[in-house]
Tab-separated table of C-alpha atoms and ligand atoms in Angstrom:
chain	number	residue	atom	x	y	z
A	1295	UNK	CA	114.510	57.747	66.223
A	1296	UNK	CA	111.500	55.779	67.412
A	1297	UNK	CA	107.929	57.444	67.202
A	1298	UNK	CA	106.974	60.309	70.035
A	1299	UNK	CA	105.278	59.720	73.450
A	1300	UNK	CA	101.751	59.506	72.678
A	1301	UNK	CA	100.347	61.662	75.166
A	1302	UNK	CA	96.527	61.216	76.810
A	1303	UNK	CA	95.497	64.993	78.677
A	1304	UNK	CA	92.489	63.874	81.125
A	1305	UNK	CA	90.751	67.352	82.006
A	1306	UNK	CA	86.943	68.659	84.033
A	1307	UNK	CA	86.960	72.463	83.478
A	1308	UNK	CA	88.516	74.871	81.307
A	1309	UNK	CA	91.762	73.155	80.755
A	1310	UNK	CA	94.269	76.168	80.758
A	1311	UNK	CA	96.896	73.385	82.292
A	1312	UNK	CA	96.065	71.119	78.801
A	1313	UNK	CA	96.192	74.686	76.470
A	1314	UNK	CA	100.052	75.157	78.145
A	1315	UNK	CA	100.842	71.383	76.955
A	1316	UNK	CA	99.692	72.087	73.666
A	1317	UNK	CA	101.308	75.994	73.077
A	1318	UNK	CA	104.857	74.140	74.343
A	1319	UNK	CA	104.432	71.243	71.868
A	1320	UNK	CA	104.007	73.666	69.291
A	1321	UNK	CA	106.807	75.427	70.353
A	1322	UNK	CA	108.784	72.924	70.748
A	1323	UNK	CA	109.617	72.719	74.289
A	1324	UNK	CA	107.825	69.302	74.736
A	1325	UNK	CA	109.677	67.587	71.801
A	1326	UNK	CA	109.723	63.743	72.529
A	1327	UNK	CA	105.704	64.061	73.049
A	1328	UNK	CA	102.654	64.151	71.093
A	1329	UNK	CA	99.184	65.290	72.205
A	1330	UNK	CA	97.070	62.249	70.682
A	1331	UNK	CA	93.893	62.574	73.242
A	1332	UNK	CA	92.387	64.881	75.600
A	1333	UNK	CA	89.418	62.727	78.028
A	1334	UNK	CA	87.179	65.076	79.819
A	1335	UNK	CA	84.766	63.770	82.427
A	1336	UNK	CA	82.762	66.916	82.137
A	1337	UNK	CA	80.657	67.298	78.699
A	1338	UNK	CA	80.553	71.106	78.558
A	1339	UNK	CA	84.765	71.419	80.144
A	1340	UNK	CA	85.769	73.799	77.685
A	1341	UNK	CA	89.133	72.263	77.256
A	1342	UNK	CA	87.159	70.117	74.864
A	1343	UNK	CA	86.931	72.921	72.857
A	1344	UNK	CA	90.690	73.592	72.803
A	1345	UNK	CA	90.908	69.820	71.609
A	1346	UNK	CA	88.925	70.652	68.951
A	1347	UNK	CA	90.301	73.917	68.157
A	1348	UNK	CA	93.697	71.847	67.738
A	1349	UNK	CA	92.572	68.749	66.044
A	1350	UNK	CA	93.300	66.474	69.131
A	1351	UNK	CA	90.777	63.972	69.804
A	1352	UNK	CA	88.657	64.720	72.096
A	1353	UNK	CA	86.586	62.224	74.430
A	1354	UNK	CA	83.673	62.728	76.917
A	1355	UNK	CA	83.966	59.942	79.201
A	1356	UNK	CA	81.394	58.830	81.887
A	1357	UNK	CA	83.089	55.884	83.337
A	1358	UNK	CA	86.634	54.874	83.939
A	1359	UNK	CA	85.654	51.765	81.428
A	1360	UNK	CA	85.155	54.801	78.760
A	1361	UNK	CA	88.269	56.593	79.580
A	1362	UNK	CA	90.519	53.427	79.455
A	1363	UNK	CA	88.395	52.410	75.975
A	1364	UNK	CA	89.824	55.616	74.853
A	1365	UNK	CA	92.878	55.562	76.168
A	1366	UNK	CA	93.834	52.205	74.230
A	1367	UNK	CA	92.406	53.119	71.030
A	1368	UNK	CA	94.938	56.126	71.234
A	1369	UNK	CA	97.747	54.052	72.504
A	1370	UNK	CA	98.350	56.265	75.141
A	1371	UNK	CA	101.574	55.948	76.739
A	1372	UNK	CA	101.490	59.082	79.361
A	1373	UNK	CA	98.637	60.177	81.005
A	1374	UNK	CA	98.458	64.000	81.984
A	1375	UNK	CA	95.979	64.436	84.843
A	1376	UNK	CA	95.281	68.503	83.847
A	1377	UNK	CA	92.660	69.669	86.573
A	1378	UNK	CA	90.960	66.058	86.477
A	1379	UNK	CA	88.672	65.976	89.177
A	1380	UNK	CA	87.749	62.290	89.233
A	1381	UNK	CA	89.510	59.344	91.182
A	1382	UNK	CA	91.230	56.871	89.397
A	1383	UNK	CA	90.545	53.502	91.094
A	1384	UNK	CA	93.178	50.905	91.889
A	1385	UNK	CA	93.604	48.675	88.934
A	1386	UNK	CA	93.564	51.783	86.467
A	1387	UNK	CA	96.313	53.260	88.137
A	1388	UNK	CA	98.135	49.746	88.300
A	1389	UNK	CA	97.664	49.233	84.573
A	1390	UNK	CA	99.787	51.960	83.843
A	1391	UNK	CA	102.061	52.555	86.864
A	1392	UNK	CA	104.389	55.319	86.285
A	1393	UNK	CA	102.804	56.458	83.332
A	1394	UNK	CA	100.281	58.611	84.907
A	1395	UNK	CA	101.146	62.406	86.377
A	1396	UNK	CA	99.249	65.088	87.686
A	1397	UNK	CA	99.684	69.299	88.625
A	1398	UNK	CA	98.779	69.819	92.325
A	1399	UNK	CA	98.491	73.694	92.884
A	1400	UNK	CA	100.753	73.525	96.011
A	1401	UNK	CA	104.224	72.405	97.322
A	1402	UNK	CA	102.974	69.078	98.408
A	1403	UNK	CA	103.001	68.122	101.448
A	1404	UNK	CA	101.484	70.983	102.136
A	1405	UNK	CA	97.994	71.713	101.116
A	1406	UNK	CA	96.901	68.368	99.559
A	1407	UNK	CA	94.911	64.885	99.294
A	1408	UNK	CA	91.700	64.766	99.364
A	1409	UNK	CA	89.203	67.571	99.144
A	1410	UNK	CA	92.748	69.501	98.446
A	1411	UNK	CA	91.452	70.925	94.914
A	1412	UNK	CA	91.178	74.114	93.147
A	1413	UNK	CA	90.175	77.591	94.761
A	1414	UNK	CA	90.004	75.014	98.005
A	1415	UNK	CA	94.106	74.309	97.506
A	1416	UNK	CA	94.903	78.539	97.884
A	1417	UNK	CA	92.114	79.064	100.406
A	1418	UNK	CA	93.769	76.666	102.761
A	1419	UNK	CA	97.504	78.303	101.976
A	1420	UNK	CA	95.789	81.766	102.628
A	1421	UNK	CA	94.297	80.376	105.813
A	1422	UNK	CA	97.330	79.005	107.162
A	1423	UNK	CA	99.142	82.389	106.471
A	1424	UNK	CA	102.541	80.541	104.323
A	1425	UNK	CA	104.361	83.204	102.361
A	1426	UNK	CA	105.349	80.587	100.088
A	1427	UNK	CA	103.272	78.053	97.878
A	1428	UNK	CA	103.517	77.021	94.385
A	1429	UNK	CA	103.003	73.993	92.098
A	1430	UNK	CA	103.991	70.456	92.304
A	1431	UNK	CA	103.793	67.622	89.735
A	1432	UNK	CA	103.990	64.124	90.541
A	1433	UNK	CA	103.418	60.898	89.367
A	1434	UNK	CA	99.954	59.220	90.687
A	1435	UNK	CA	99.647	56.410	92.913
A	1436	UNK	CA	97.157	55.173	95.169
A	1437	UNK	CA	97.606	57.970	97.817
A	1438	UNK	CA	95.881	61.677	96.322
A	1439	UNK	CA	98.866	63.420	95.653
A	1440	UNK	CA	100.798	61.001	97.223
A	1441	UNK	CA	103.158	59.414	94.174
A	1442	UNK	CA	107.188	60.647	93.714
A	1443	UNK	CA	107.585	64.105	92.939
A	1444	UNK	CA	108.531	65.089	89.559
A	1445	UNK	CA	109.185	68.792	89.816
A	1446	UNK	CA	108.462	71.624	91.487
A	1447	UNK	CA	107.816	75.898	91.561
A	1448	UNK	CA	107.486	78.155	94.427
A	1449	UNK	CA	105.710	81.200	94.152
A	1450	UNK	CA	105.186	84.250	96.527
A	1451	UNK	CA	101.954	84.909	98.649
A	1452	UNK	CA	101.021	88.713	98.628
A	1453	UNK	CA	99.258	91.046	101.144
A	1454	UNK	CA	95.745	91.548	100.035
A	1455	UNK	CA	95.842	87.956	98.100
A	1456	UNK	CA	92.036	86.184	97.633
A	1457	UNK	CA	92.030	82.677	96.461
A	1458	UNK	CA	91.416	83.542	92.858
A	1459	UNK	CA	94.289	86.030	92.667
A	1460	UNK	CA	97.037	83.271	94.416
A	1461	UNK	CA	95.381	80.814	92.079
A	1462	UNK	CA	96.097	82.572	89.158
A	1463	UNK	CA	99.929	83.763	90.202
A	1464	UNK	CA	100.309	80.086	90.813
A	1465	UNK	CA	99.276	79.034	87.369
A	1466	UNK	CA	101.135	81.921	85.164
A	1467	UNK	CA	104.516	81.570	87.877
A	1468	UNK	CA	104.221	77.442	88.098
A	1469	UNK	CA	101.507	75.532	86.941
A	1470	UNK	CA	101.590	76.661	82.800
A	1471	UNK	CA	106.073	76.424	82.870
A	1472	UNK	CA	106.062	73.333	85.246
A	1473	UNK	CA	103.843	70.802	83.873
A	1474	UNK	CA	104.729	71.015	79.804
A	1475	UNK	CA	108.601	70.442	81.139
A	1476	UNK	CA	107.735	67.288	83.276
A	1477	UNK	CA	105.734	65.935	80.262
A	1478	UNK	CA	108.756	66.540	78.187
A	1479	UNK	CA	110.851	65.174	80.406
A	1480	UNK	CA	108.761	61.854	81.026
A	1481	UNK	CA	108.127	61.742	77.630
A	1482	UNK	CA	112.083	61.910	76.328
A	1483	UNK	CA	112.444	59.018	79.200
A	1484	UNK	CA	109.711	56.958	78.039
A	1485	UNK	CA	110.547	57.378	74.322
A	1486	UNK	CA	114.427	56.746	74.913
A	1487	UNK	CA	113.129	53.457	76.947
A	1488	UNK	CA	111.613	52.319	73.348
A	1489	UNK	CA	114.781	52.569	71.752
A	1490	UNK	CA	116.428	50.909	74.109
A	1491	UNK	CA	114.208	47.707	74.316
A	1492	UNK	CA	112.643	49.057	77.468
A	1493	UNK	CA	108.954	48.746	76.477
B	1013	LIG	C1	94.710	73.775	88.141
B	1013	LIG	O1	94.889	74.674	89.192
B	1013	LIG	C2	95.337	72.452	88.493
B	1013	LIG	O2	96.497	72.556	89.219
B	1013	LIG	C3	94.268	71.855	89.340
B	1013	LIG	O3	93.058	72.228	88.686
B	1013	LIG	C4	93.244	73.416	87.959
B	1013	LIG	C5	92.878	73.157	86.532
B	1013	LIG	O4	92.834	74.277	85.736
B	1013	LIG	N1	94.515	70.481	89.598
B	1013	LIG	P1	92.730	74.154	84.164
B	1013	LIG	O5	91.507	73.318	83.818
B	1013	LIG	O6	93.992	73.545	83.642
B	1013	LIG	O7	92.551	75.562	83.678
């Protein structure tokens, strides 16, 4: 059996979405991965701390030139975009097409692109009025959250529901079950596609 997925977490805050990756890897629901890196472009995101606290290498980055430096001394094969507030320009995303997903906090199409992030995601569902919103994960191309669709969770909106309450149902119900299966699940494809010549 050929080596794991090395796996590349890119985080900006407190990186409860990376802390699910690494509790399932332990557990061994994400089997076919490896946490090698976690790339903050925050230097304070306290998901740097959990890298620590877990002896993953962890990176602050300033530029995209520092995140891709990183990302190749790791030999990153997937990159996890966990709460990653930046952009990722053209060309990065090109260099490693279908090897980059990220966890949107709603059923996309609904409730994303741009400006579509964090407490802003569930303030626009609770605006609208839907009874219904969830998680999504997907794989990243040019378009925000506009790549194929991995997986997704629904999850119930509640009378009395404030942004920080939804956002929180969302991530216990969706977000922290959701994305460590799609990174297994990319991760068992991408490490099958190395046995088989693939890559
Ligand atoms: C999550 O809601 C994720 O879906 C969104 O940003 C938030 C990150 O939270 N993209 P955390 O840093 O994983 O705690």
């Amino acid at each position: 059996m050929l080596e794991k997925t090395k796996v590349a977490v890119l985080v900006s805050g407190g990186g409860t979405n990376l802390q699910a990756i690494i509790d399932a890897e332990k557990s061994g629901i994400i089997k076919d991965g490896e946490v090698v890196l976690v790339v903050s472009s925050s230097k304070n995101a306290y998901a740097l701390t959990r890298a620590e606290q877990n002896n993953i290498k962890g990176v602050y980055a300033k530029s995209e030139a520092e995140i891709l430096q990183a990302l190749e001394e790791s030999s990153a094969e997937l990159i996890v975009l966990a709460g990653f507030l930046k952009i990722l320009s053209k060309d990065f995303i090109r260099r490693y097409e279908n090897r980059i997903i990220n966890i949107h906090p709603a059923l996309i199409p609904s409730f994303c692109g741009k400006g579509a992030y964090g407490l802003h995601v569930h303030e626009m569902a609770l605006d609208y009025g839907v009874k219904v919103t969830g998680a999504t994960v997907h794989f990243v191309n040019e378009i925000p959250d506009g790549g194929k669709i991995i997986a997704q969770k629904a999850v119930e909106v509640q009378d009395g529901d404030t942004p920080e309450i939804l956002q929180k149902r969302v991530m216990e119900q969706a977000e922290w079950v959701l994305l460590p299966q799609a990174v297994q699940q990319i991760s068992e494809e991408i490490r099958k596609g190395k046995e088989n010549g693939n890559d």
